[in-house]
Amino acid sequence: MSSARSQLTMIRAHLRFSLIDTLRSPISLVMTVLFPSIILAAFSLVQPELRTQAGAATQATAQLAVFSALTVGLCAVGFDTARLRESPWFRYVRILPVRPVVTVLGLLVGNLVLALTSQGVLVLTALIFTPARVTPSHLIAGAAAVVISLIPFILMGITIAYAVPQKAAAAITMPTLFICAALGGLWFSPATLPAAVAQISRVIPTRGPRDLVLGAVLGQPIDLWVAVNIVGWVILLVLSATWLIRRDTGMRYR
Amino acid sequence: MTPVIQLAAVGKRFGTISALDGVSLEVRAGELVGLLGPNGAGKTTLLRVLEGLLPADSGTVRLCGEDPRRPHARLSLGATPQETALPDTLRVRELLRFVSDHYPHNRREEVIDSFALAGLLKRQVGALSGGQKRRVAVALAFIGAPRVVLLDEPTTGLDVEGRHALWQAIRSAHTDHTAIVITSHYIEEVEVLAQRVVIMDRGRTLMDRPTREIVTGRNSQHVHFTVGRAEEPRVRSLLRAHACTTTRGEAATRFAVSTDDPDSVVRLISESGLAFREISIEKPSLESAFLAAIRQNRAPSAEGMSS
């Protein structure tokens, strides 16, 4: 009964559920998919070099790809996780004969599809409307780097969702998103940051992923501290998320 | 045959509140058990423990011999989400499929039939009426051909017609293979559906009996009828073996006869050629038994009754 086939049927059911649920909410879908491209368009209006210089445009696109991954991890996954904790529907799903990891997997894969679609739209927008250029092999390397950078971001979303109640999670997510985006160099190159801020930038959880993705897209070597930043944050976030999930189990009355 | 539900001395505390205080309960396949109790009696906690959502602090909980906290054990469990909890975006067909995909055997077609869902399959859940959502929610509990079905207030908020339709559907979905435990605010619902009633209060079971025995105590049924004043002495001599009370009007007297066997009383008065009218038989209600049990349980304590 717990054969691999029935496990696959369940995983497929949860994935389908997550995709249908996302696709049938058109406004949030369109916003999530188009948000990074809209920001790219807005930035091009105020930063003329994005309209004229290939290097600047490519870098801005790579940074916004990381920003897009950040919004998916913090907002989409974070919100879904908060729903998993508190919504009566997911309380019912926990009664079904399925391990919780399958439900989580369904939501993660659903969000991954969303994230990659959004990235695809961003890359197309950049290639068509800006001078940004990338070789196919660097594009693939960049996509892989974006998937890696999703790991700490998803863990951040889960940590916030388990740390505080749903309403507070929304209030904490927004400042976290903006601080991580600004200080991590996702909107403006860290080279333009004041010296003191540039130092802080290196310990921000978005800075490692940003340099990783940029390095992959431009085909440049990646510094050791980038790996330290990513691995360090992943370990820290895994520990905190595990502790918070354990704390949460059995706490509820109903 | 081993019981499909086995609870032995189950305790569960929330801080200083004892939600379950040594509850033992066994339910066998084919039984339909009504679980009654005032708010806060521990009914919902009992269901949460059986659903594997809450661990018990003490005692043992078994679902077909397994710990319900293991997903495999819950293959034999069916339960209902709250009506408001159904995901609005899915179509009914997709929702039924999502749930049935969790079980190796499913009764999707029979359930669509029993709960009259054929006309709703293409509708999005968000567009259904309250009654339709209820029907879908209760149907989900039966879809995996479970051995244990837990229905937590399945008809709350439905109009009379909707409630009766859902009772009918639950009866037709109930098989010898399945045990159903149903909690309800409507005592009538338990009286109509359940063969066995468990009454809980303050985390304990006060009464666990076949419904039939609760509603048929000694001399607990009453036959009422009206005769002209002039006939009263004749009726008294006819029924001298029974306890009677009378209410006198200007020209007529209404009798109330206490008996175990209302049929024989009716036979007696009708064979005597008496000109009686407005005859009725009143059975004791589960409601009066329920209220008496709760009152008795709370009598020694100084705390007020919550209504």
Coordinates of C-alpha atoms in Angstrom, one line a residue:
Chain A
M1 CA 0.0 0.0 0.0
S2 CA 2.9 2.3 0.7
S3 CA 4.3 1.3 -2.6
A4 CA 6.4 3.7 -4.6
R5 CA 3.5 4.0 -7.1
S6 CA 1.0 5.2 -4.5
Q7 CA 3.6 7.6 -3.1
L8 CA 4.0 9.0 -6.7
T9 CA 0.2 9.3 -7.1
M10 CA 0.1 11.3 -3.9
I11 CA 3.0 13.5 -4.8
R12 CA 1.3 14.2 -8.2
A13 CA -2.0 14.9 -6.4
H14 CA -0.4 17.5 -4.1
L15 CA 1.6 19.1 -7.0
R16 CA -1.6 19.3 -9.1
F17 CA -3.4 20.8 -6.1
S18 CA -0.7 23.4 -5.6
L19 CA -0.6 24.4 -9.3
I20 CA -4.4 24.6 -9.8
D21 CA -4.6 26.7 -6.6
T22 CA -1.9 29.1 -8.0
L23 CA -3.2 29.2 -11.6
R24 CA -6.8 29.9 -10.6
S25 CA -5.8 33.1 -8.7
P26 CA -4.9 35.1 -11.8
I27 CA -4.0 38.4 -10.1
S28 CA -1.4 37.1 -7.7
L29 CA -0.1 34.8 -10.5
V30 CA 0.3 37.7 -13.0
M31 CA 1.9 39.9 -10.3
T32 CA 4.4 37.3 -9.2
V33 CA 5.3 36.4 -12.8
L34 CA 5.6 40.0 -14.0
F35 CA 6.9 41.8 -10.9
P36 CA 10.7 41.4 -11.8
S37 CA 10.1 42.5 -15.4
I38 CA 8.1 45.5 -14.2
I39 CA 11.0 46.5 -11.9
L40 CA 13.5 46.1 -14.8
A41 CA 11.4 48.4 -16.9
A42 CA 11.1 51.0 -14.2
F43 CA 14.9 50.9 -13.5
S44 CA 15.6 51.3 -17.2
L45 CA 13.6 54.5 -17.2
V46 CA 15.7 56.1 -14.4
Q47 CA 19.1 54.5 -15.3
P48 CA 20.0 55.4 -18.9
E49 CA 23.0 53.0 -18.9
L50 CA 20.6 50.0 -18.7
R51 CA 19.3 51.2 -22.1
T52 CA 22.7 51.6 -23.7
Q53 CA 25.3 49.4 -22.1
A54 CA 25.2 45.6 -22.4
G55 CA 27.2 44.9 -19.3
A56 CA 25.1 47.1 -17.0
A57 CA 21.8 45.7 -18.4
T58 CA 23.0 42.1 -18.0
Q59 CA 24.1 42.7 -14.4
A60 CA 20.8 44.4 -13.6
T61 CA 18.9 41.5 -15.0
A62 CA 20.9 38.9 -13.0
Q63 CA 20.4 40.9 -9.8
L64 CA 16.6 41.1 -10.5
A65 CA 16.6 37.4 -11.1
V66 CA 17.9 36.9 -7.6
F67 CA 15.3 39.4 -6.4
S68 CA 12.6 37.4 -8.1
A69 CA 13.8 34.3 -6.3
L70 CA 13.8 36.2 -3.0
T71 CA 10.1 37.2 -3.5
V72 CA 9.2 33.6 -4.3
G73 CA 11.0 32.3 -1.3
L74 CA 9.9 34.9 1.2
C75 CA 6.4 35.8 0.0
A76 CA 5.0 32.8 -2.0
V77 CA 6.6 30.0 0.1
G78 CA 6.3 32.0 3.3
F79 CA 2.6 32.6 2.7
D80 CA 2.0 29.0 1.8
T81 CA 3.8 27.8 4.9
A82 CA 1.8 30.1 7.1
R83 CA -1.4 28.6 5.4
L84 CA -0.1 25.1 6.1
R85 CA 0.2 26.0 9.8
E86 CA -3.1 27.8 10.3
S87 CA -5.7 27.1 7.6
P88 CA -8.4 24.6 8.4
W89 CA -8.1 23.0 5.0
F90 CA -4.5 22.0 5.7
R91 CA -5.5 20.7 9.1
Y92 CA -7.8 18.4 7.1
V93 CA -5.0 17.5 4.7
R94 CA -2.9 16.4 7.8
I95 CA -5.6 13.8 8.5
L96 CA -5.1 12.2 5.1
P97 CA -2.8 9.1 5.0
V98 CA 0.1 11.1 3.7
R99 CA 3.4 12.1 5.2
P100 CA 3.7 15.9 5.7
V101 CA 6.8 16.1 3.5
V102 CA 4.6 15.3 0.5
T103 CA 2.4 18.3 1.1
V104 CA 5.5 20.5 1.6
L105 CA 7.1 19.0 -1.6
G106 CA 3.9 19.8 -3.6
L107 CA 4.0 23.4 -2.5
L108 CA 7.7 23.8 -3.1
V109 CA 7.6 22.4 -6.6
G110 CA 4.5 24.5 -7.4
N111 CA 6.4 27.6 -6.3
L112 CA 9.5 26.5 -8.1
V113 CA 7.5 26.4 -11.4
L114 CA 6.2 29.8 -10.6
A115 CA 9.7 31.1 -9.9
L116 CA 11.2 29.7 -13.1
T117 CA 8.3 31.1 -15.2
S118 CA 8.9 34.5 -13.7
Q119 CA 12.6 34.2 -14.4
G120 CA 11.9 33.2 -18.0
V121 CA 9.7 36.2 -18.5
L122 CA 12.4 38.4 -17.0
V123 CA 15.2 37.0 -19.3
L124 CA 13.0 37.4 -22.4
T125 CA 12.1 41.0 -21.4
A126 CA 15.8 41.8 -20.9
L127 CA 16.9 40.2 -24.1
I128 CA 14.2 41.9 -26.2
F129 CA 14.0 45.3 -24.7
T130 CA 17.5 46.0 -23.3
P131 CA 21.0 45.4 -24.6
A132 CA 21.5 42.6 -22.0
R133 CA 23.2 39.6 -23.6
V134 CA 24.1 36.2 -22.4
T135 CA 25.5 33.0 -24.0
P136 CA 23.3 29.8 -23.8
S137 CA 25.8 28.0 -21.6
H138 CA 26.0 31.0 -19.2
L139 CA 22.2 31.2 -19.2
I140 CA 22.0 27.6 -18.1
A141 CA 24.7 28.1 -15.4
G142 CA 22.7 31.2 -14.3
A143 CA 19.5 29.2 -14.0
A144 CA 21.2 26.6 -11.9
A145 CA 22.7 29.4 -9.7
V146 CA 19.2 30.8 -9.2
V147 CA 17.8 27.4 -8.2
I148 CA 20.6 27.2 -5.6
S149 CA 19.9 30.7 -4.3
L150 CA 16.2 29.7 -3.8
I151 CA 17.3 27.3 -1.0
P152 CA 18.2 30.0 1.6
F153 CA 15.3 32.1 0.5
I154 CA 12.8 29.3 0.9
L155 CA 14.3 28.5 4.3
M156 CA 13.8 32.2 5.3
G157 CA 10.2 32.1 4.3
I158 CA 9.6 28.9 6.3
T159 CA 11.5 30.3 9.3
I160 CA 9.4 33.5 9.4
A161 CA 6.2 31.6 8.9
Y162 CA 6.9 29.3 11.8
A163 CA 8.4 32.0 14.1
V164 CA 5.3 34.2 14.3
P165 CA 1.5 34.2 13.6
Q166 CA 0.3 34.7 10.0
K167 CA -0.5 38.5 10.4
A168 CA 2.9 39.2 12.0
A169 CA 4.6 37.2 9.2
A170 CA 3.2 39.5 6.6
A171 CA 4.4 42.5 8.6
I172 CA 7.9 41.1 9.0
T173 CA 8.3 39.8 5.5
M174 CA 8.1 43.2 3.7
P175 CA 10.9 45.0 5.6
T176 CA 13.0 41.8 5.4
L177 CA 12.5 41.7 1.6
F178 CA 13.5 45.4 1.1
I179 CA 16.5 45.3 3.4
C180 CA 17.8 42.1 1.9
A181 CA 17.2 43.5 -1.6
A182 CA 18.8 46.9 -1.0
L183 CA 21.8 45.8 1.1
G184 CA 22.4 42.6 -0.8
G185 CA 22.9 44.6 -4.0
L186 CA 19.8 43.3 -5.9
W187 CA 18.6 46.7 -7.0
F188 CA 21.9 48.6 -7.3
S189 CA 25.4 47.3 -7.7
P190 CA 27.2 46.9 -4.3
A191 CA 30.0 48.9 -5.9
T192 CA 27.8 52.0 -5.5
L193 CA 27.1 51.3 -1.8
P194 CA 29.0 53.4 0.8
A195 CA 32.1 51.6 2.1
A196 CA 30.6 50.8 5.5
V197 CA 27.4 49.4 4.0
A198 CA 29.4 47.4 1.5
Q199 CA 31.1 45.6 4.4
I200 CA 27.7 44.8 6.0
S201 CA 26.5 43.7 2.6
R202 CA 28.7 40.7 2.6
V203 CA 26.9 39.1 5.5
I204 CA 23.4 39.7 4.1
P205 CA 21.8 36.4 2.9
T206 CA 21.0 37.8 -0.5
R207 CA 24.6 38.9 -1.3
G208 CA 26.1 35.5 -1.7
P209 CA 23.3 34.3 -4.1
R210 CA 23.7 37.6 -6.0
D211 CA 27.4 37.2 -6.6
L212 CA 26.9 33.5 -7.4
V213 CA 24.3 34.2 -10.1
L214 CA 26.2 37.2 -11.5
G215 CA 29.4 35.1 -11.7
A216 CA 27.5 32.3 -13.5
V217 CA 25.9 34.6 -16.0
L218 CA 29.1 36.5 -16.8
G219 CA 31.3 33.4 -16.6
Q220 CA 33.5 35.0 -13.9
P221 CA 35.2 33.1 -11.1
I222 CA 33.3 33.1 -7.8
D223 CA 35.0 34.2 -4.5
L224 CA 35.3 31.8 -1.6
W225 CA 33.3 34.2 0.7
V226 CA 30.3 33.8 -1.6
A227 CA 30.2 30.1 -0.9
V228 CA 30.7 30.8 2.9
N229 CA 27.8 33.3 2.8
I230 CA 25.4 30.8 1.2
V231 CA 26.5 27.6 3.1
G232 CA 26.6 29.6 6.4
W233 CA 23.1 31.0 5.9
V234 CA 21.7 27.6 4.8
I235 CA 23.1 25.9 7.9
L236 CA 21.8 28.6 10.2
L237 CA 18.3 28.6 8.6
V238 CA 18.0 24.8 8.6
L239 CA 18.8 24.8 12.3
S240 CA 16.3 27.6 13.1
A241 CA 13.5 26.2 10.9
T242 CA 13.9 22.7 12.4
W243 CA 13.8 24.1 15.9
L244 CA 10.7 26.3 15.2
I245 CA 8.8 23.4 13.5
R246 CA 9.5 21.2 16.5
R247 CA 8.3 23.9 18.8
D248 CA 5.2 24.3 16.8
T249 CA 4.2 20.6 16.8
G250 CA 1.5 19.7 19.3
M251 CA 1.1 23.3 20.4
R252 CA -2.2 23.7 18.8
Y253 CA -5.5 23.0 20.5
R254 CA -7.6 22.3 17.5
Chain B
M1 CA -13.5 -9.2 15.4
T2 CA -11.2 -6.6 16.9
P3 CA -12.6 -3.1 17.3
V4 CA -11.7 -0.6 14.7
I5 CA -11.5 2.1 17.3
Q6 CA -9.8 1.4 20.6
L7 CA -9.2 4.0 23.2
A8 CA -8.0 2.9 26.6
A9 CA -7.7 5.3 29.5
V10 CA -6.8 8.2 27.3
G11 CA -5.8 11.5 29.0
K12 CA -5.0 14.9 27.4
R13 CA -4.3 18.1 29.3
F14 CA -4.0 21.6 28.0
G15 CA -2.3 23.5 30.8
T16 CA -4.5 23.1 33.8
I17 CA -7.5 22.0 31.8
S18 CA -8.1 18.3 31.5
A19 CA -9.7 17.9 28.1
L20 CA -9.7 14.1 28.3
D21 CA -9.7 12.4 31.7
G22 CA -9.3 8.7 31.2
V23 CA -11.6 8.0 28.3
S24 CA -12.1 4.4 27.2
L25 CA -14.1 3.6 24.1
E26 CA -14.3 0.7 21.7
V27 CA -16.2 0.8 18.4
R28 CA -16.6 -2.1 16.0
A29 CA -17.1 -2.2 12.2
G30 CA -20.6 -1.5 11.2
E31 CA -21.5 0.5 14.3
L32 CA -22.9 4.1 14.1
V33 CA -22.1 5.9 17.3
G34 CA -23.4 9.2 18.4
L35 CA -21.1 11.3 20.6
L36 CA -22.9 13.9 22.6
G37 CA -21.8 16.4 25.1
P38 CA -22.0 20.1 26.0
N39 CA -19.5 22.6 24.6
G40 CA -16.1 21.9 26.1
A41 CA -16.9 18.3 27.0
G42 CA -13.9 17.0 25.1
K43 CA -15.6 15.7 22.0
T44 CA -13.4 17.6 19.6
T45 CA -10.2 16.7 21.5
L46 CA -11.3 13.1 21.3
L47 CA -11.7 13.3 17.5
R48 CA -8.3 15.2 17.1
V49 CA -6.6 12.4 19.0
L50 CA -8.3 9.7 16.9
E51 CA -7.3 11.7 13.7
G52 CA -3.6 11.7 14.8
L53 CA -3.5 15.5 15.0
L54 CA -2.9 15.5 18.7
P55 CA -0.8 13.0 20.8
A56 CA -2.5 11.7 23.9
D57 CA -0.7 12.4 27.2
S58 CA -1.5 8.9 28.6
G59 CA -3.4 5.8 27.6
T60 CA -3.5 4.1 24.2
V61 CA -5.2 5.1 21.0
R62 CA -5.5 2.6 18.2
L63 CA -7.2 2.8 14.8
C64 CA -7.6 -0.7 13.3
G65 CA -4.8 -1.7 15.7
E66 CA -2.4 1.1 14.6
D67 CA -1.3 4.4 16.0
P68 CA -3.3 7.1 14.1
R69 CA -0.2 9.4 14.1
R70 CA 1.3 7.1 11.5
P71 CA 0.1 8.0 8.0
H72 CA -0.4 4.3 7.2
A73 CA -2.9 3.9 10.0
R74 CA -4.9 6.8 8.5
L75 CA -5.6 4.8 5.4
S76 CA -8.5 3.4 7.4
L77 CA -9.8 6.8 8.4
G78 CA -12.2 9.2 6.8
A79 CA -13.0 12.7 8.2
T80 CA -14.7 15.9 7.2
P81 CA -13.1 19.3 6.8
Q82 CA -15.1 22.2 8.0
E83 CA -17.3 23.5 5.3
T84 CA -15.5 26.8 5.3
A85 CA -12.2 25.1 4.9
L86 CA -12.7 23.7 1.4
P87 CA -10.3 25.3 -1.2
D88 CA -12.4 27.7 -3.3
T89 CA -10.3 27.4 -6.4
L90 CA -10.8 23.7 -7.1
R91 CA -13.7 22.2 -9.0
V92 CA -15.6 19.5 -7.1
R93 CA -14.3 16.8 -9.4
E94 CA -10.7 17.9 -8.8
L95 CA -11.3 18.0 -5.0
L96 CA -12.8 14.4 -5.0
R97 CA -9.8 13.2 -7.1
F98 CA -7.3 14.9 -4.8
V99 CA -8.7 13.1 -1.8
S100 CA -9.2 9.7 -3.4
D101 CA -5.6 9.7 -4.8
H102 CA -4.5 9.1 -1.2
Y103 CA -6.2 5.7 -1.0
P104 CA -5.4 2.4 -2.8
H105 CA -9.2 1.7 -3.0
N106 CA -11.7 4.4 -3.5
R107 CA -15.4 4.6 -3.7
R108 CA -15.6 7.8 -5.7
E109 CA -18.4 6.7 -8.0
E110 CA -20.6 5.3 -5.1
V111 CA -20.0 8.5 -3.1
I112 CA -20.9 10.8 -6.0
D113 CA -24.1 8.7 -6.2
S114 CA -24.9 8.6 -2.4
F115 CA -24.3 12.4 -1.9
A116 CA -25.9 13.4 -5.2
L117 CA -22.8 15.2 -6.4
A118 CA -23.1 14.4 -10.2
G119 CA -24.5 17.8 -11.0
L120 CA -21.8 19.6 -9.1
L121 CA -18.7 18.0 -10.4
K122 CA -17.8 20.8 -12.8
R123 CA -18.5 23.6 -10.4
Q124 CA -15.8 25.4 -8.5
V125 CA -16.1 24.9 -4.7
G126 CA -16.2 28.6 -4.1
A127 CA -19.4 28.9 -6.1
L128 CA -21.3 26.3 -4.1
S129 CA -24.0 27.1 -1.6
G130 CA -23.5 26.3 2.1
G131 CA -25.6 23.1 1.9
Q132 CA -23.7 21.9 -1.2
K133 CA -20.3 22.5 0.4
R134 CA -21.5 20.5 3.4
R135 CA -22.5 17.6 1.2
V136 CA -19.1 17.7 -0.5
A137 CA -17.3 17.9 2.8
V138 CA -19.1 14.9 4.3
A139 CA -18.7 13.0 1.0
L140 CA -14.9 13.4 1.3
A141 CA -15.0 11.3 4.5
F142 CA -16.3 8.3 2.7
I143 CA -14.3 8.4 -0.5
G144 CA -11.3 6.2 0.6
A145 CA -13.6 3.3 1.6
P146 CA -12.4 3.9 5.2
R147 CA -13.2 1.5 8.1
V148 CA -13.7 4.5 10.5
V149 CA -15.5 7.7 9.6
L150 CA -15.5 10.6 12.0
L151 CA -18.2 13.3 11.4
D152 CA -17.8 16.4 13.5
E153 CA -21.2 18.2 13.5
P154 CA -21.9 17.2 9.9
T155 CA -25.2 19.1 9.5
T156 CA -24.5 22.3 11.6
G157 CA -25.9 25.3 9.8
L158 CA -28.1 23.3 7.4
D159 CA -31.9 23.9 7.0
V160 CA -34.2 21.0 7.9
E161 CA -34.5 19.8 4.3
G162 CA -30.7 19.8 3.8
R163 CA -30.2 18.0 7.1
H164 CA -32.6 15.2 6.2
A165 CA -31.0 14.8 2.8
L166 CA -27.6 14.5 4.4
W167 CA -28.8 12.0 7.0
Q168 CA -30.2 9.9 4.1
A169 CA -26.8 10.1 2.3
I170 CA -24.9 9.2 5.4
R171 CA -27.1 6.1 5.9
S172 CA -26.7 5.0 2.3
A173 CA -22.9 5.4 2.5
H174 CA -22.7 3.5 5.7
T175 CA -21.8 -0.2 5.2
D176 CA -21.1 -3.2 7.4
H177 CA -17.5 -2.6 6.8
T178 CA -17.5 1.0 8.2
A179 CA -17.9 2.4 11.7
I180 CA -19.1 5.9 12.0
V181 CA -18.7 8.3 14.9
I182 CA -20.8 11.4 14.7
T183 CA -20.9 14.4 17.0
S184 CA -23.8 16.8 16.8
H185 CA -25.5 19.7 18.4
Y186 CA -28.8 18.3 17.2
I187 CA -29.8 15.5 19.6
E188 CA -32.5 14.5 17.2
E189 CA -29.7 13.8 14.6
V190 CA -28.0 11.3 17.0
E191 CA -31.4 9.8 17.9
V192 CA -32.2 9.2 14.3
L193 CA -28.8 8.0 13.0
A194 CA -27.0 6.4 15.8
Q195 CA -27.5 2.9 17.2
R196 CA -25.3 3.7 20.2
V197 CA -24.9 6.9 22.2
V198 CA -21.9 8.0 24.1
I199 CA -22.5 11.0 26.4
M200 CA -19.4 13.0 27.5
D201 CA -18.9 15.8 29.9
R202 CA -15.7 17.4 31.3
G203 CA -13.4 14.9 29.6
R204 CA -15.2 11.8 30.8
T205 CA -17.8 9.4 29.3
L206 CA -20.9 9.5 31.4
M207 CA -23.0 7.0 29.5
D208 CA -22.4 4.5 26.7
R209 CA -25.5 2.5 25.7
P210 CA -27.6 1.5 22.7
T211 CA -29.9 4.3 21.7
R212 CA -32.8 2.0 22.1
E213 CA -32.1 1.4 25.8
I214 CA -31.7 5.1 26.6
V215 CA -35.0 6.0 25.1
T216 CA -36.9 3.0 26.5
G217 CA -36.7 3.0 30.3
R218 CA -39.4 1.4 32.6
N219 CA -42.9 2.8 32.1
S220 CA -41.2 5.6 30.2
Q221 CA -43.7 5.9 27.3
H222 CA -47.0 7.7 27.5
V223 CA -50.2 7.2 25.6
H224 CA -52.4 10.3 25.5
F225 CA -56.0 10.4 24.5
T226 CA -59.2 12.4 25.2
V227 CA -62.7 11.2 26.2
G228 CA -65.9 12.9 27.3
R229 CA -66.2 13.6 31.0
A230 CA -68.9 11.1 31.4
E231 CA -66.6 8.3 30.2
E232 CA -64.0 9.0 32.8
P233 CA -65.0 6.3 35.4
R234 CA -65.2 3.6 32.7
V235 CA -61.7 4.5 31.5
R236 CA -60.3 4.4 35.0
S237 CA -61.6 0.9 35.7
L238 CA -60.4 -0.3 32.3
L239 CA -56.9 1.0 33.0
R240 CA -56.7 0.3 36.7
A241 CA -53.5 -1.7 36.2
H242 CA -51.7 1.4 34.8
A243 CA -50.5 4.7 36.3
C244 CA -52.7 7.4 34.8
T245 CA -52.8 11.2 35.1
T246 CA -55.7 13.2 33.9
T247 CA -56.3 16.8 32.8
R248 CA -60.0 17.8 33.1
G249 CA -61.6 20.3 30.7
E250 CA -65.2 21.4 30.7
A251 CA -66.7 18.5 28.7
A252 CA -63.7 16.3 28.2
T253 CA -60.8 14.6 30.1
R254 CA -57.4 14.0 28.7
F255 CA -55.6 10.9 29.9
A256 CA -51.9 10.2 30.0
V257 CA -51.0 6.6 30.6
S258 CA -47.5 5.5 31.6
T259 CA -46.5 2.2 30.1
D260 CA -43.8 -0.1 28.7
D261 CA -46.1 -1.3 26.1
P262 CA -48.1 1.4 24.4
D263 CA -49.5 -1.1 21.8
S264 CA -51.4 -3.1 24.5
V265 CA -52.9 0.1 26.0
V266 CA -54.1 1.2 22.5
R267 CA -55.5 -2.2 21.9
L268 CA -57.3 -2.3 25.2
I269 CA -59.1 1.1 24.8
S270 CA -59.9 0.5 21.1
E271 CA -61.4 -3.0 21.8
S272 CA -63.5 -1.6 24.6
G273 CA -65.4 0.5 22.0
L274 CA -64.6 3.7 23.9
A275 CA -65.2 6.9 21.9
F276 CA -61.7 8.3 22.3
R277 CA -60.0 10.9 20.2
E278 CA -56.7 12.8 19.7
I279 CA -54.6 9.7 20.6
S280 CA -50.8 10.0 20.6
I281 CA -47.9 8.0 21.9
E282 CA -45.0 10.0 23.4
K283 CA -41.5 8.3 23.7
P284 CA -39.0 9.7 26.1
S285 CA -36.4 11.7 24.2
L286 CA -32.7 11.3 24.1
E287 CA -32.6 14.9 25.0
S288 CA -34.2 14.4 28.4
A289 CA -31.8 11.5 29.1
F290 CA -28.9 13.7 28.0
L291 CA -29.9 16.6 30.2
A292 CA -30.4 14.3 33.2
A293 CA -27.0 12.7 32.7
I294 CA -25.2 16.1 32.5
R295 CA -27.2 17.4 35.5
Q296 CA -26.3 14.4 37.6
N297 CA -22.6 14.7 36.7
R298 CA -22.4 18.3 37.7
A299 CA -24.7 18.2 40.7
P300 CA -21.9 17.7 43.4
S301 CA -19.8 20.6 42.1
A302 CA -20.4 24.2 43.0
E303 CA -19.7 25.4 39.5
G304 CA -22.6 26.8 37.6
M305 CA -23.9 25.0 34.5
S306 CA -22.9 26.6 31.2
S307 CA -25.8 26.7 28.8

